[in-house]
Coordinates of C-alpha atoms in Angstrom, one line a residue:
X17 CA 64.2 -17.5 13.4
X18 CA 66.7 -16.3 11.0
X19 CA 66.5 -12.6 9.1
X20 CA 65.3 -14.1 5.9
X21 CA 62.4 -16.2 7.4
X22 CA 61.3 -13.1 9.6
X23 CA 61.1 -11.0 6.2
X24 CA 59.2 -14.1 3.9
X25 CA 57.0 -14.3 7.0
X26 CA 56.0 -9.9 6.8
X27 CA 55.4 -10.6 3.1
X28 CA 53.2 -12.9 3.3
X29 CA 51.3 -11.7 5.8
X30 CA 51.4 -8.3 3.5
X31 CA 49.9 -10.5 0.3
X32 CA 47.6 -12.4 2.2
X33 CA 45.9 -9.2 3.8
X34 CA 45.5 -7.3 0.6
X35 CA 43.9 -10.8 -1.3
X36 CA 41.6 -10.9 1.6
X37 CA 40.6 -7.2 1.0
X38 CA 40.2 -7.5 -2.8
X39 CA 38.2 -10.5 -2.3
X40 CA 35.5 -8.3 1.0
X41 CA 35.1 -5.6 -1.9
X42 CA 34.1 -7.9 -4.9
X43 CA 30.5 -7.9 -6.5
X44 CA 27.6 -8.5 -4.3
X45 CA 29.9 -7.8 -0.9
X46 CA 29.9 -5.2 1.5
X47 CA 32.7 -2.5 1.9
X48 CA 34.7 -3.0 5.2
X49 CA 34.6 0.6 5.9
X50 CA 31.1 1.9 5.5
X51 CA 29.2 -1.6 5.2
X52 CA 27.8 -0.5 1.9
X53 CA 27.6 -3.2 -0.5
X54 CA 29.7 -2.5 -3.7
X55 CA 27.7 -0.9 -6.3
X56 CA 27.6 -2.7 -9.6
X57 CA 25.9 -0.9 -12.9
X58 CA 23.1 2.1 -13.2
X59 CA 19.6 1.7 -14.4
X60 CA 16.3 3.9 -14.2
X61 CA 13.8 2.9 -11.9
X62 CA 10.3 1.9 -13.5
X63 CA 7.3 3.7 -11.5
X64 CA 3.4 2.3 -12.0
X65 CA 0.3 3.9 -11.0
X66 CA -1.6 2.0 -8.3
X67 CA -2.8 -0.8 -8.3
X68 CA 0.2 -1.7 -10.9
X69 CA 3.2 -2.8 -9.0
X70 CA 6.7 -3.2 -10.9
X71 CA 8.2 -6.2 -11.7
X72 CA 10.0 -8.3 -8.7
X73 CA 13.9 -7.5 -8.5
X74 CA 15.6 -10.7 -10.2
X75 CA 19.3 -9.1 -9.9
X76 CA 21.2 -10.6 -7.6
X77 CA 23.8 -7.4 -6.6
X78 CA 23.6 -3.6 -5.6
X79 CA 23.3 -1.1 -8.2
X80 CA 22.8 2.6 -9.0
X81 CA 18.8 3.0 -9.7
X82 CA 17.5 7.1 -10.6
X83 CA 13.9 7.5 -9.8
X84 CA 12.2 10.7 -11.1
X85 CA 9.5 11.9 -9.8
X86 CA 7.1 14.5 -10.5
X87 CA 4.5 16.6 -8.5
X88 CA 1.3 17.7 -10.3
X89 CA -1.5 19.6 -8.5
X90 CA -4.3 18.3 -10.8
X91 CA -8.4 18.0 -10.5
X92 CA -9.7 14.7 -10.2
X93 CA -12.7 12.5 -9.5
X94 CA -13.3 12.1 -5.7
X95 CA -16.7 9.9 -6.5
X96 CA -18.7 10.0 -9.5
X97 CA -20.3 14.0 -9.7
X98 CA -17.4 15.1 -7.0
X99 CA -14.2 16.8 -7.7
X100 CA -11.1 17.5 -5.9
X101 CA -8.3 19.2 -6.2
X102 CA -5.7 16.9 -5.3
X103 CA -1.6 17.3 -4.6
X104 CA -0.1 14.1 -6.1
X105 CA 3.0 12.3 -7.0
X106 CA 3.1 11.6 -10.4
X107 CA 0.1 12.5 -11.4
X108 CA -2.2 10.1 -9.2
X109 CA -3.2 9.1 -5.9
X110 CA -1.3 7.3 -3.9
X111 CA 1.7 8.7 -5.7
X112 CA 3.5 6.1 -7.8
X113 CA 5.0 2.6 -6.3
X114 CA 9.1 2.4 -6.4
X115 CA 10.4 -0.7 -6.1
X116 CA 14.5 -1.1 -5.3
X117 CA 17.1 -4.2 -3.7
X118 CA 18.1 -3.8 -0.3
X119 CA 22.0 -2.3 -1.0
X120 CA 20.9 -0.2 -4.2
X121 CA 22.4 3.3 -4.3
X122 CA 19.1 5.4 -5.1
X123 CA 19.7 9.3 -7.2
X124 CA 16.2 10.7 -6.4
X125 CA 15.3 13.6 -8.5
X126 CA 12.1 15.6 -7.6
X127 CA 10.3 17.6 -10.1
X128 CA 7.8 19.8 -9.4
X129 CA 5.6 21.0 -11.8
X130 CA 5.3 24.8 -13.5
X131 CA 1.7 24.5 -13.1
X132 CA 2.2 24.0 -9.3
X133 CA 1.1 26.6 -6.6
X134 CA 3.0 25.5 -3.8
X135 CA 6.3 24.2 -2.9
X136 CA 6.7 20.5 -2.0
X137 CA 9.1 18.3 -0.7
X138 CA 9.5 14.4 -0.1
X139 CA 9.6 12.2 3.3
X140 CA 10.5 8.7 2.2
X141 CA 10.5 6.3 5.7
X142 CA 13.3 4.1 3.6
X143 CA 15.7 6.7 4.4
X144 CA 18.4 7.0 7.2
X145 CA 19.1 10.6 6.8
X146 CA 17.7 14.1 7.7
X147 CA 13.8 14.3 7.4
X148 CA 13.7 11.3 5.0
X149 CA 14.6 13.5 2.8
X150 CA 12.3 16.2 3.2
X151 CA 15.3 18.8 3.9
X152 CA 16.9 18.2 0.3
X153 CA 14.0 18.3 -1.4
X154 CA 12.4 21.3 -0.8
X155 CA 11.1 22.1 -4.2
X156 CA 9.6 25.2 -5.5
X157 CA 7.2 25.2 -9.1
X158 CA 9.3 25.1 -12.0
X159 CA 12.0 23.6 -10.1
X160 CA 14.0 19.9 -9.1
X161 CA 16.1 19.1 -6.5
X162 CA 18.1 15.6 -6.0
X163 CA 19.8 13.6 -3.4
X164 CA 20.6 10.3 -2.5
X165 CA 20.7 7.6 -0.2
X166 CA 21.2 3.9 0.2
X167 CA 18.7 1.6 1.1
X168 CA 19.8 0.1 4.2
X169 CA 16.7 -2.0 5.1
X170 CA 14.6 -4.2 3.4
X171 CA 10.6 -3.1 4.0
X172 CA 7.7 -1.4 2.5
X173 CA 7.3 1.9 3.8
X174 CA 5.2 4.8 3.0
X175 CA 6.9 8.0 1.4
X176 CA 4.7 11.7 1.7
X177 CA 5.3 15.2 1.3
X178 CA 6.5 17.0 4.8
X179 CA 6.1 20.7 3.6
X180 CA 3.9 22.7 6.0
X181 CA 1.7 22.4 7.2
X182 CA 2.1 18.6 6.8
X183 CA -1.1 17.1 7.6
X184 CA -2.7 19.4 4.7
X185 CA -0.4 18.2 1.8
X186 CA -0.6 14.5 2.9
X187 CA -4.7 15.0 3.2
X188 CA -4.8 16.1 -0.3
X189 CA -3.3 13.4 -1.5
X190 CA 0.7 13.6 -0.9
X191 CA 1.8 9.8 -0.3
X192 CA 2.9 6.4 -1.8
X193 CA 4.8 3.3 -1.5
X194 CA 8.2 2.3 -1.7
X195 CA 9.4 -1.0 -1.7
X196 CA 13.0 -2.3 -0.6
X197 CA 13.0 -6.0 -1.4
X198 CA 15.3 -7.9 0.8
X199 CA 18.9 -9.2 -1.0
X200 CA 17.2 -13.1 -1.3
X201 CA 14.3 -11.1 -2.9
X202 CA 10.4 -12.4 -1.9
X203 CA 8.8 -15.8 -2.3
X204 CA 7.4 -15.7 -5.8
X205 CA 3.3 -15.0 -6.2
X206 CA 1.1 -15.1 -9.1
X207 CA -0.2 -11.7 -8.7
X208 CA 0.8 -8.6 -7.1
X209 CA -1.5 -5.4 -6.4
X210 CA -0.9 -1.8 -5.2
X211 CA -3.8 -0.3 -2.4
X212 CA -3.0 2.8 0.0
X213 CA -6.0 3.9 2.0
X214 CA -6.2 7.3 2.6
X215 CA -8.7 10.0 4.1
X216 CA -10.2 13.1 3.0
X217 CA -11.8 16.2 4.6
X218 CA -13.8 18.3 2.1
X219 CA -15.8 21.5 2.6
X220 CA -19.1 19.6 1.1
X221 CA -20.6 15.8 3.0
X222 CA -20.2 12.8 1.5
X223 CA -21.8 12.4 -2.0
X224 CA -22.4 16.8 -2.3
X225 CA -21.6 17.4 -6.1
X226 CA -19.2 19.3 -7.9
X227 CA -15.4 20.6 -6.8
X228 CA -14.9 20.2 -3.4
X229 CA -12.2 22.1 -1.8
X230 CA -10.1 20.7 2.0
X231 CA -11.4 21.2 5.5
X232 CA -9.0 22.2 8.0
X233 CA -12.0 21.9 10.7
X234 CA -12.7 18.6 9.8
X235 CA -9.4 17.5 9.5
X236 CA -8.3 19.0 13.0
X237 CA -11.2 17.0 14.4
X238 CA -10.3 13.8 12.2
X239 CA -13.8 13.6 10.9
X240 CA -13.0 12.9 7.5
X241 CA -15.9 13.0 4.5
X242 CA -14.0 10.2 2.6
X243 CA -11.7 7.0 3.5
X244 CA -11.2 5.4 0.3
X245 CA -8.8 3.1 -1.4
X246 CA -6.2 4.3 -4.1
X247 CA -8.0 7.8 -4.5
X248 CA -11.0 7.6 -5.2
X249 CA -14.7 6.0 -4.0
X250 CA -14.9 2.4 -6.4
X251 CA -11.3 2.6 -7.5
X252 CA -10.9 -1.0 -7.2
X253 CA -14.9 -2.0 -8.1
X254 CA -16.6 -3.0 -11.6
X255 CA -14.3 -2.5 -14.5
X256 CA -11.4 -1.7 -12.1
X257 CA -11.9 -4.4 -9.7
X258 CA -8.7 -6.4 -9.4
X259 CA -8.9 -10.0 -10.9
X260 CA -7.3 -13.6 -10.3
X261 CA -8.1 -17.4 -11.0
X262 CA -8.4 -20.0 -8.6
X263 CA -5.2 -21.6 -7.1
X264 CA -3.5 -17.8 -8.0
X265 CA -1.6 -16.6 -4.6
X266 CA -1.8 -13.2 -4.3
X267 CA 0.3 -10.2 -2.7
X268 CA -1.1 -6.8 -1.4
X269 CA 1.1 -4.2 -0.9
X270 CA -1.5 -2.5 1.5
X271 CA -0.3 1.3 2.8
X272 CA -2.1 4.1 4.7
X273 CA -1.1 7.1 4.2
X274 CA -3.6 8.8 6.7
X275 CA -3.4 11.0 7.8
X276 CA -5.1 10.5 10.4
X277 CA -7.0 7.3 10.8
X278 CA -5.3 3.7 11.3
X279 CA -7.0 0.9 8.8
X280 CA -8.0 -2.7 9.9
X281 CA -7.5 -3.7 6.8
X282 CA -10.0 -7.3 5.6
X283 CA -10.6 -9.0 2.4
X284 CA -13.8 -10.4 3.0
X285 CA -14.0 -14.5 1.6
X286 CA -10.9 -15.0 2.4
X287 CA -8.1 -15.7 5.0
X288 CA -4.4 -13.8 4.4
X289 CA -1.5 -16.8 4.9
X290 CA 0.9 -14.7 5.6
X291 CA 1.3 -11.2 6.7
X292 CA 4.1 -8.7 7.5
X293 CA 2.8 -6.4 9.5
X294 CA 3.9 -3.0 9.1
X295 CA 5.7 -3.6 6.3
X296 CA 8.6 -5.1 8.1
X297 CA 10.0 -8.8 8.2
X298 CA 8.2 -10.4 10.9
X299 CA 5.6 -12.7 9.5
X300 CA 2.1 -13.7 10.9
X301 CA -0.1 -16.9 9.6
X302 CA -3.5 -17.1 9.1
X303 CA -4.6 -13.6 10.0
X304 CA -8.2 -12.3 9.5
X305 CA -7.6 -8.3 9.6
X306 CA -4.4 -7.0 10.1
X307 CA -3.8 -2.9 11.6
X308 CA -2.0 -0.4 9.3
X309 CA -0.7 2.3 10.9
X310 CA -1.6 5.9 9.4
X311 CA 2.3 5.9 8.0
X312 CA 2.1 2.4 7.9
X313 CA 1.9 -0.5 5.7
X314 CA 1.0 -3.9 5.7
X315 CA 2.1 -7.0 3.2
X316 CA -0.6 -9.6 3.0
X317 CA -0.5 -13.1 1.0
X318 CA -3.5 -15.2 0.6
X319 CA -4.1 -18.3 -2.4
X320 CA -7.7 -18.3 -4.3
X321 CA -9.1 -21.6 -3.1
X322 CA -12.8 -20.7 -4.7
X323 CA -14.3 -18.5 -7.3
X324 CA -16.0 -15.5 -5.6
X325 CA -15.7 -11.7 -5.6
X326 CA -13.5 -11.0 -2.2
X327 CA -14.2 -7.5 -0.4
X328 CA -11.6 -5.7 0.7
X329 CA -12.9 -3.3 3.7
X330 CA -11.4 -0.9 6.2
X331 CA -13.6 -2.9 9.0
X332 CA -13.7 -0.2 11.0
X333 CA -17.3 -0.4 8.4
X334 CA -18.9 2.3 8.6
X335 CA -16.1 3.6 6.8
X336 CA -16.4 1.2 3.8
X337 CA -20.0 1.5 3.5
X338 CA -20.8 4.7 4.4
X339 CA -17.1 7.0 3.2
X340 CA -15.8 4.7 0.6
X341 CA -13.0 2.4 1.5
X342 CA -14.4 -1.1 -0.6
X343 CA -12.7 -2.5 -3.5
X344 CA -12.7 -5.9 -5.2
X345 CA -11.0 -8.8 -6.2
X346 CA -13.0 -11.1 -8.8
X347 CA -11.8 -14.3 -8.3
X348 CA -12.7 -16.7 -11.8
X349 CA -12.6 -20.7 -11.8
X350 CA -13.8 -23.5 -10.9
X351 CA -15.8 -24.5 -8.2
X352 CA -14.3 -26.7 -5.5
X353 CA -17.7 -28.0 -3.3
X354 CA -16.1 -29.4 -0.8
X355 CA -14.5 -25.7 -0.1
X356 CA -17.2 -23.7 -0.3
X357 CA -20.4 -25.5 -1.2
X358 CA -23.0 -22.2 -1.7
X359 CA -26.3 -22.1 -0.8
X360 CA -27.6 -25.6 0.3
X361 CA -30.9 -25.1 1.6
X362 CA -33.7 -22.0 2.0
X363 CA -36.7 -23.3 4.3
X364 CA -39.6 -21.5 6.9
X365 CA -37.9 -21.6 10.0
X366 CA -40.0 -21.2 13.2
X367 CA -38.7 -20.8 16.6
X368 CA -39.0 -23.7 19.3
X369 CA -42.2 -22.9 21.1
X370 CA -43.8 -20.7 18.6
X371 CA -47.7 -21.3 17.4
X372 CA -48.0 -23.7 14.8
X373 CA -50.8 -23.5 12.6
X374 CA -52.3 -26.9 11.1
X375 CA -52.5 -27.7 8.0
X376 CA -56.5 -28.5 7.9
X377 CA -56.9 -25.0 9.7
X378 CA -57.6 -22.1 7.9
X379 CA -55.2 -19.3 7.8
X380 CA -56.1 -16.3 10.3
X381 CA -56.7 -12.8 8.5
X382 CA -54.9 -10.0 9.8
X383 CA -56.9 -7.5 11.1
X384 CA -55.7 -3.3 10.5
X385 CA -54.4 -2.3 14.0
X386 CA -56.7 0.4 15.1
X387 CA -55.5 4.2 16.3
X388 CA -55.3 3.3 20.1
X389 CA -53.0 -0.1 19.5
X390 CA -51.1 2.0 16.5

C-alpha cells in the first residue's frame, strides 16, 4: 500500500467516525458519554390536584420540563365536623401529580410558604441522586431551593417530605405521585384517575368533632384514627365520586403514601386487566386486589363491562368501613344481561330437613319465653 492510499484510508476513517458521532447525538438519541438522551426544547410542567391526572405525554423526545411546587400548611376537612391541620404539597392532599417522559431533564423548584412553621424538604423515589432529593431541598418559610435531575426510569413512584422527624411530616399529609411515562409512552385509556391512600393519627377517635391535632403515640404504635383515600373520609363518594360509561377502560394511578400501613387495594364489581405492581413495568392480568407498598404504588387497568357503582376498598375492611378508605366509581350505560343479569329471583328458602308446616294447618302462635328459658 502506497503513501497516498495509507493517508485517503486515515481520512476516511476520520470522516466516517465523526458522521457516526453527529448522527449518536441527534434528537431523540442518547449521548455516548453520559447515556443521557439529547435534550430538545423547555416547557413548564402542568400539576393537577388528585383525582385529576395530566394529560398523557404525546412528544416523542427529551426535553427540559420546570415543575414548581409549593408547601402550604393549611386547615382542612378530615370528615365532615373534623378538622386537621395538614402539611401539603400544593395546597392538597396527596400533594399534586407530576407527570414527565422517561429522558426529560427535570428543574425542580420548591417553595415554601411564608405562612409556614416548619422547614420542609422533598424525597422524590424518581431520583438517582442524594436523598431523592431531600438534601437540596431543605427549605425554610419564605424560602425556595432548586435542583435537578434526569429521569432515568420509567415508573410511578411516590414523592414525600424527609425533614425530621419523617414519619410526622408524611402522617400529616406530606406525599404525592410522580409519573415517568416510558419513551413509547402507555397504551391509550379512556379515563385516567389520581388516588393515594394515606393514614392519620389524631389526638381525638374516629368521628370526635372539631380540630384535631397528630398523635405521636398512636402513630408509634401504627394505630391510625383514619385511612382514607385522597385526604379526606368520602373524597371519592357522592358528588365527588369518579364517573365512566360502559365499554370506558380505565387507569388508576393508585399510591400509598403511609406511612405506615400497606393497602390491598380492590374495586369491588369489577376485575383490574392489567396491573403494574408497584408502579414498575412488570405487568399482571386479571388480578382481584393488588398490595401497595406504604411508599409504594400500584397501576391498575380495568374496562366497564356493566353499569354499576364499583367500590374501591383498602380490603384490609375494617379500614374502609370503619376509618375511611371507600370511594366510588359510577359507572353509566346500558345494561348488558348476559354480563350481569341483577336480581333474578327472591323466594322462602327452608333448609333440607327442616319442619314444614302444611298448608291446611294453622299457623302456631309464638308464645313470650318466660324468665327461666330467657
Amino acid at each position: 500500500m502506497n503513501t497516498k492510499q495509507v493517508k485517503l484510508l486515515t481520512l476516511t476513517s476520520i470522516v466516517g467516525l465523526f458522521m457516526w458521532g453527529c448522527s449518536s447525538n441527534s434528537g431523540g438519541t442518547k449521548s455516548a458519554s453520559t447515556g443521557v438522551e439529547t435534550i430538545k426544547g423547555e416547557e413548564i410542567a402542568i400539576l393537577t390536584d388528585a383525582p385529576n391526572v395530566p394529560s398523557p405525554i404525546t412528544r416523542k423526545h427529551a426535553t427540559k420540563v420546570i415543575v414548581n411546587l409549593e408547601v402550604i400548611e393549611k386547615e382542612m376537612e378530615m370528615m365532615d365536623g373534623v378538622t386537621y391541620n395538614f402539611w401539603t404539597f400544593g395546597g392538597s392532599v396527596p400533594g399534586k401529580f407530576i407527570r414527565v417522559r422517561e429522558g426529560d431533564f427535570v428543574e425542580f423548584h420548591l417553595k415554601n410558604n411564608p405562612s409556614s412553621k416548619l422547614p420542609h424538604n422533598i424525597d422524590l423515589h424518581a431520583v438517582s441522586g442524594q436523598g431523592g432529593g431531600a438534601a437540596a431541598t431543605f427549605t425554610a418559610p419564605g424560602h425556595e431551593t432548586q435542583f435537578s435531575f434526569t429521569a432515568l426510569n420509567s415508573g410511578l413512584y411516590i414523592y414525600h417530605c424527609a425533614t425530621a422527624p419523617v414519619g410526622m411530616h408524611i402522617a400529616n399529609g406530606m406525599y404525592g405521585l410522580i409519573l415517568v411515562e416510558p419513551k413509547e409512552g402507555l397504551p391509550k385509556v379512556d379515563k385516567e384517575f389520581y388516588v393515594c391512600q394515606g393514614d392519620f393519627y389524631t389526638k381525638g377517635n374516629y368521628g370526635e368533632a372539631g380540630l384535631q391535632q397528630f398523635n405521636m403515640d398512636k402513630a408509634l404504635k401504627e394505630q391510625p384514627d383514619y385511612v382514607v383515600f385522597n385526604g379526606k373520609v368520602g373524597a371519592l363518594t357522592g358528588d365527588k365520586a369518579l364517573k365512566a360509561k360502559v365499554g370506558e377502560t380505565v387507569r388508576l394511578f393508585v399510591g400509598n403514601g403511609g406511612p405506615n400501613l400497606v393497602s390491598s387495594f380492590h374495586v369491588i364489581g369489577d376485575i383490574f386487566d392489567n396491573v403494574y405492581p408497584e408502579g414498575g413495568t412488570t405487568l399482571n392480568h386479571n388480578v382481584q386486589t393488588t398490595l401497595v407498598p406504604a411508599g409504594g404504588s400500584a397501576i391498575t387497568e380495568f374496562k366497564c363491562d356493566v353499569p354499576a357503582t364499583l367500590i374501591l376498598v383498602d380490603h384490609s375492611i375494617f379500614r374502609t368501613f370503619n376509618k375511611g378508605s371507600l370511594g366510588m366509581l359510577k359507572v353509566e350505560g346500558n345494561e348488558i344481561k348476559s354480563i350481569y343479569s341483577g336480581q333474578q329471583d327472591d323466594r322462602i328458602y327452608q333448609a333440607e330437613g327442616a319442619a314444614q308446616t302444611m298448608p291446611d294447618e294453622p299457623v302456631a302462635v309464638a308464645k313470650p319465653l318466660t324468665k327461666e328459658e330467657k
